[in-house]
Amino acid sequence: MKKIASFTIDHIRLKPGIYVSRKDHVNGSVITTFDIRMTSPNDEPVMNTAEVHTIEHLGATFLRNHENWKDRVIYFGPMGCRTGFYLLLAGDYSSHDIVPLMKEMFSFMASYEGEIPGASAKDCGNYLDMNLPMAKYMARRFLTEVLTDIQDSRLYYPE
């Protein structure tokens, strides 16, 4: 079998950042998949499921309510390896295009207070597996260490 595109990225050299993972053409439209890489693969501990789950709930809620982007959001969810998230947007975008959106989203998550959206037995299949303090820490870390002064090396996959 042919390797899928995401398995051809050098994960040894990959650092936290925002990368275009792929662009698909569906019925004449482009769908851009972003790799929102929050931790350095195979180099530092992966995120625990509780903070990943919390970031998923906060991020998806933020994106699907964003005045300018909500109609372009197809999906926001975790990578199986727990080193980051995928964001799928309707449209042909570069990593540079979504930096302001990511800064806004991670600022929202880093300062979030209150009940986690959708964190109830009625709304979620695993609502007890949440960790807001750790999700806020991870969001703040990504915001300050990566997004605040993001360099091109964190916007394009390593060659």
Short mmCIF file of N, CA and C in Angstrom, two decimals, residues 27-101:
data_model
loop_
_atom_site.label_atom_id
_atom_site.label_comp_id
_atom_site.label_asym_id
_atom_site.label_seq_id
_atom_site.Cartn_x
_atom_site.Cartn_y
_atom_site.Cartn_z
N ASN A 27 -15.91 18.29 -5.41
CA ASN A 27 -16.97 18.95 -6.19
C ASN A 27 -16.60 20.38 -6.61
N GLY A 28 -15.37 20.54 -7.06
CA GLY A 28 -14.92 21.84 -7.55
C GLY A 28 -14.47 22.81 -6.47
N SER A 29 -14.49 22.39 -5.21
CA SER A 29 -14.06 23.24 -4.11
C SER A 29 -12.82 22.66 -3.44
N VAL A 30 -12.02 23.54 -2.82
CA VAL A 30 -10.83 23.10 -2.11
C VAL A 30 -11.14 23.00 -0.62
N ILE A 31 -10.67 21.94 -0.01
CA ILE A 31 -10.71 21.79 1.44
C ILE A 31 -9.25 21.73 1.90
N THR A 32 -8.87 22.66 2.78
CA THR A 32 -7.52 22.70 3.30
C THR A 32 -7.49 22.07 4.68
N THR A 33 -6.60 21.09 4.85
CA THR A 33 -6.40 20.46 6.15
C THR A 33 -5.14 21.01 6.78
N PHE A 34 -5.30 21.55 7.99
CA PHE A 34 -4.16 22.08 8.74
C PHE A 34 -3.74 21.13 9.84
N ASP A 35 -2.46 21.04 10.04
CA ASP A 35 -1.83 20.30 11.13
C ASP A 35 -1.48 21.35 12.17
N ILE A 36 -2.22 21.39 13.26
CA ILE A 36 -1.95 22.31 14.36
C ILE A 36 -1.13 21.50 15.38
N ARG A 37 0.17 21.55 15.24
CA ARG A 37 1.08 20.69 16.01
C ARG A 37 1.48 21.41 17.30
N MET A 38 1.00 20.91 18.43
CA MET A 38 1.21 21.58 19.71
C MET A 38 2.42 21.09 20.48
N THR A 39 2.81 19.85 20.26
CA THR A 39 4.00 19.33 20.94
C THR A 39 4.95 18.75 19.92
N SER A 40 6.20 18.64 20.28
CA SER A 40 7.23 18.12 19.39
C SER A 40 7.16 16.60 19.38
N PRO A 41 6.79 15.99 18.24
CA PRO A 41 6.60 14.54 18.19
C PRO A 41 7.86 13.76 18.57
N ASN A 42 7.66 12.72 19.32
CA ASN A 42 8.72 11.79 19.71
C ASN A 42 9.85 12.46 20.49
N ASP A 43 9.60 13.68 20.98
CA ASP A 43 10.63 14.43 21.68
C ASP A 43 10.18 14.87 23.06
N GLU A 44 8.89 15.13 23.21
CA GLU A 44 8.36 15.53 24.51
C GLU A 44 7.06 14.75 24.75
N PRO A 45 6.60 14.72 25.99
CA PRO A 45 5.39 13.94 26.28
C PRO A 45 4.20 14.42 25.45
N VAL A 46 3.36 13.47 25.07
CA VAL A 46 2.12 13.82 24.37
C VAL A 46 1.13 14.37 25.38
N MET A 47 0.10 15.02 24.88
CA MET A 47 -0.95 15.54 25.76
C MET A 47 -1.80 14.37 26.25
N ASN A 48 -2.30 14.50 27.46
CA ASN A 48 -3.22 13.50 28.00
C ASN A 48 -4.59 13.68 27.37
N THR A 49 -5.38 12.62 27.41
CA THR A 49 -6.69 12.68 26.75
C THR A 49 -7.59 13.75 27.35
N ALA A 50 -7.48 14.01 28.65
CA ALA A 50 -8.38 14.98 29.28
C ALA A 50 -8.17 16.39 28.73
N GLU A 51 -6.91 16.82 28.58
CA GLU A 51 -6.69 18.16 28.02
C GLU A 51 -6.97 18.19 26.52
N VAL A 52 -6.68 17.10 25.82
CA VAL A 52 -7.00 17.03 24.40
C VAL A 52 -8.51 17.16 24.20
N HIS A 53 -9.26 16.44 25.01
CA HIS A 53 -10.72 16.47 24.92
C HIS A 53 -11.26 17.87 25.22
N THR A 54 -10.69 18.52 26.22
CA THR A 54 -11.12 19.87 26.58
C THR A 54 -10.80 20.86 25.47
N ILE A 55 -9.59 20.78 24.91
CA ILE A 55 -9.21 21.66 23.80
C ILE A 55 -10.13 21.43 22.61
N GLU A 56 -10.47 20.17 22.36
CA GLU A 56 -11.39 19.87 21.27
C GLU A 56 -12.73 20.57 21.47
N HIS A 57 -13.30 20.47 22.66
CA HIS A 57 -14.59 21.10 22.94
C HIS A 57 -14.50 22.62 22.84
N LEU A 58 -13.46 23.21 23.44
CA LEU A 58 -13.31 24.66 23.41
C LEU A 58 -13.02 25.17 21.99
N GLY A 59 -12.09 24.50 21.32
CA GLY A 59 -11.71 24.92 19.97
C GLY A 59 -12.85 24.80 18.98
N ALA A 60 -13.54 23.68 19.00
CA ALA A 60 -14.66 23.47 18.07
C ALA A 60 -15.77 24.49 18.34
N THR A 61 -16.05 24.75 19.61
CA THR A 61 -17.09 25.73 19.95
C THR A 61 -16.68 27.12 19.48
N PHE A 62 -15.43 27.49 19.73
CA PHE A 62 -14.93 28.80 19.29
C PHE A 62 -15.04 28.94 17.78
N LEU A 63 -14.52 27.96 17.06
CA LEU A 63 -14.48 28.04 15.60
C LEU A 63 -15.87 28.07 14.98
N ARG A 64 -16.76 27.25 15.48
CA ARG A 64 -18.11 27.16 14.89
C ARG A 64 -19.00 28.35 15.26
N ASN A 65 -18.48 29.21 16.15
CA ASN A 65 -19.19 30.43 16.50
C ASN A 65 -18.47 31.69 16.01
N HIS A 66 -17.33 31.53 15.36
CA HIS A 66 -16.54 32.67 14.93
C HIS A 66 -17.26 33.39 13.79
N GLU A 67 -17.45 34.68 13.95
CA GLU A 67 -18.23 35.46 12.99
C GLU A 67 -17.73 35.33 11.55
N ASN A 68 -16.40 35.35 11.36
CA ASN A 68 -15.85 35.33 10.01
C ASN A 68 -15.51 33.94 9.47
N TRP A 69 -15.36 32.96 10.33
CA TRP A 69 -14.88 31.65 9.88
C TRP A 69 -15.89 30.52 10.04
N LYS A 70 -16.94 30.70 10.81
CA LYS A 70 -17.85 29.60 11.14
C LYS A 70 -18.40 28.84 9.94
N ASP A 71 -18.65 29.54 8.85
CA ASP A 71 -19.22 28.89 7.67
C ASP A 71 -18.18 28.14 6.85
N ARG A 72 -16.91 28.27 7.21
CA ARG A 72 -15.83 27.57 6.50
C ARG A 72 -15.27 26.39 7.28
N VAL A 73 -15.67 26.26 8.54
CA VAL A 73 -15.16 25.19 9.40
C VAL A 73 -15.86 23.88 9.07
N ILE A 74 -15.05 22.89 8.71
CA ILE A 74 -15.59 21.56 8.44
C ILE A 74 -15.35 20.65 9.63
N TYR A 75 -14.17 20.75 10.23
CA TYR A 75 -13.82 19.84 11.32
C TYR A 75 -12.66 20.42 12.13
N PHE A 76 -12.71 20.22 13.45
CA PHE A 76 -11.57 20.47 14.34
C PHE A 76 -11.54 19.32 15.32
N GLY A 77 -10.43 18.60 15.35
CA GLY A 77 -10.34 17.47 16.27
C GLY A 77 -8.92 16.98 16.43
N PRO A 78 -8.72 16.10 17.40
CA PRO A 78 -7.38 15.68 17.78
C PRO A 78 -6.76 14.66 16.83
N MET A 79 -5.43 14.69 16.82
CA MET A 79 -4.65 13.65 16.14
C MET A 79 -4.60 12.44 17.07
N GLY A 80 -4.58 11.27 16.49
CA GLY A 80 -4.49 10.07 17.29
C GLY A 80 -3.24 10.00 18.15
N CYS A 81 -2.17 10.60 17.69
CA CYS A 81 -0.90 10.58 18.43
C CYS A 81 -0.89 11.54 19.61
N ARG A 82 -1.89 12.38 19.72
CA ARG A 82 -2.07 13.35 20.80
C ARG A 82 -0.97 14.41 20.86
N THR A 83 -0.43 14.77 19.69
CA THR A 83 0.55 15.85 19.62
C THR A 83 -0.05 17.12 19.03
N GLY A 84 -1.31 17.07 18.63
CA GLY A 84 -1.94 18.24 18.04
C GLY A 84 -3.33 17.95 17.52
N PHE A 85 -3.77 18.82 16.61
CA PHE A 85 -5.15 18.79 16.11
C PHE A 85 -5.16 19.01 14.61
N TYR A 86 -6.22 18.54 13.98
CA TYR A 86 -6.47 18.84 12.58
C TYR A 86 -7.60 19.85 12.51
N LEU A 87 -7.44 20.81 11.62
CA LEU A 87 -8.48 21.78 11.31
C LEU A 87 -8.71 21.72 9.82
N LEU A 88 -9.94 21.42 9.42
CA LEU A 88 -10.32 21.38 8.01
C LEU A 88 -11.21 22.57 7.71
N LEU A 89 -10.79 23.35 6.71
CA LEU A 89 -11.53 24.54 6.30
C LEU A 89 -11.91 24.45 4.83
N ALA A 90 -13.11 24.87 4.52
CA ALA A 90 -13.53 24.99 3.13
C ALA A 90 -12.83 26.20 2.54
N GLY A 91 -12.02 25.97 1.51
CA GLY A 91 -11.29 27.06 0.87
C GLY A 91 -9.82 26.69 0.70
N ASP A 92 -9.15 27.47 -0.11
CA ASP A 92 -7.74 27.26 -0.43
C ASP A 92 -6.90 28.25 0.38
N TYR A 93 -6.28 27.76 1.45
CA TYR A 93 -5.57 28.62 2.39
C TYR A 93 -4.12 28.18 2.59
N SER A 94 -3.32 29.14 3.04
CA SER A 94 -1.96 28.86 3.49
C SER A 94 -1.95 28.93 5.01
N SER A 95 -0.87 28.49 5.61
CA SER A 95 -0.73 28.59 7.06
C SER A 95 -0.78 30.04 7.52
N HIS A 96 -0.15 30.93 6.74
CA HIS A 96 -0.16 32.36 7.08
C HIS A 96 -1.59 32.89 7.21
N ASP A 97 -2.49 32.39 6.37
CA ASP A 97 -3.86 32.88 6.34
C ASP A 97 -4.60 32.69 7.66
N ILE A 98 -4.25 31.65 8.41
CA ILE A 98 -5.01 31.37 9.63
C ILE A 98 -4.27 31.72 10.92
N VAL A 99 -3.09 32.30 10.83
CA VAL A 99 -2.37 32.69 12.04
C VAL A 99 -3.21 33.60 12.94
N PRO A 100 -3.83 34.66 12.41
CA PRO A 100 -4.67 35.49 13.30
C PRO A 100 -5.81 34.70 13.96
N LEU A 101 -6.44 33.81 13.21
CA LEU A 101 -7.51 32.98 13.76
C LEU A 101 -6.97 32.08 14.87
#
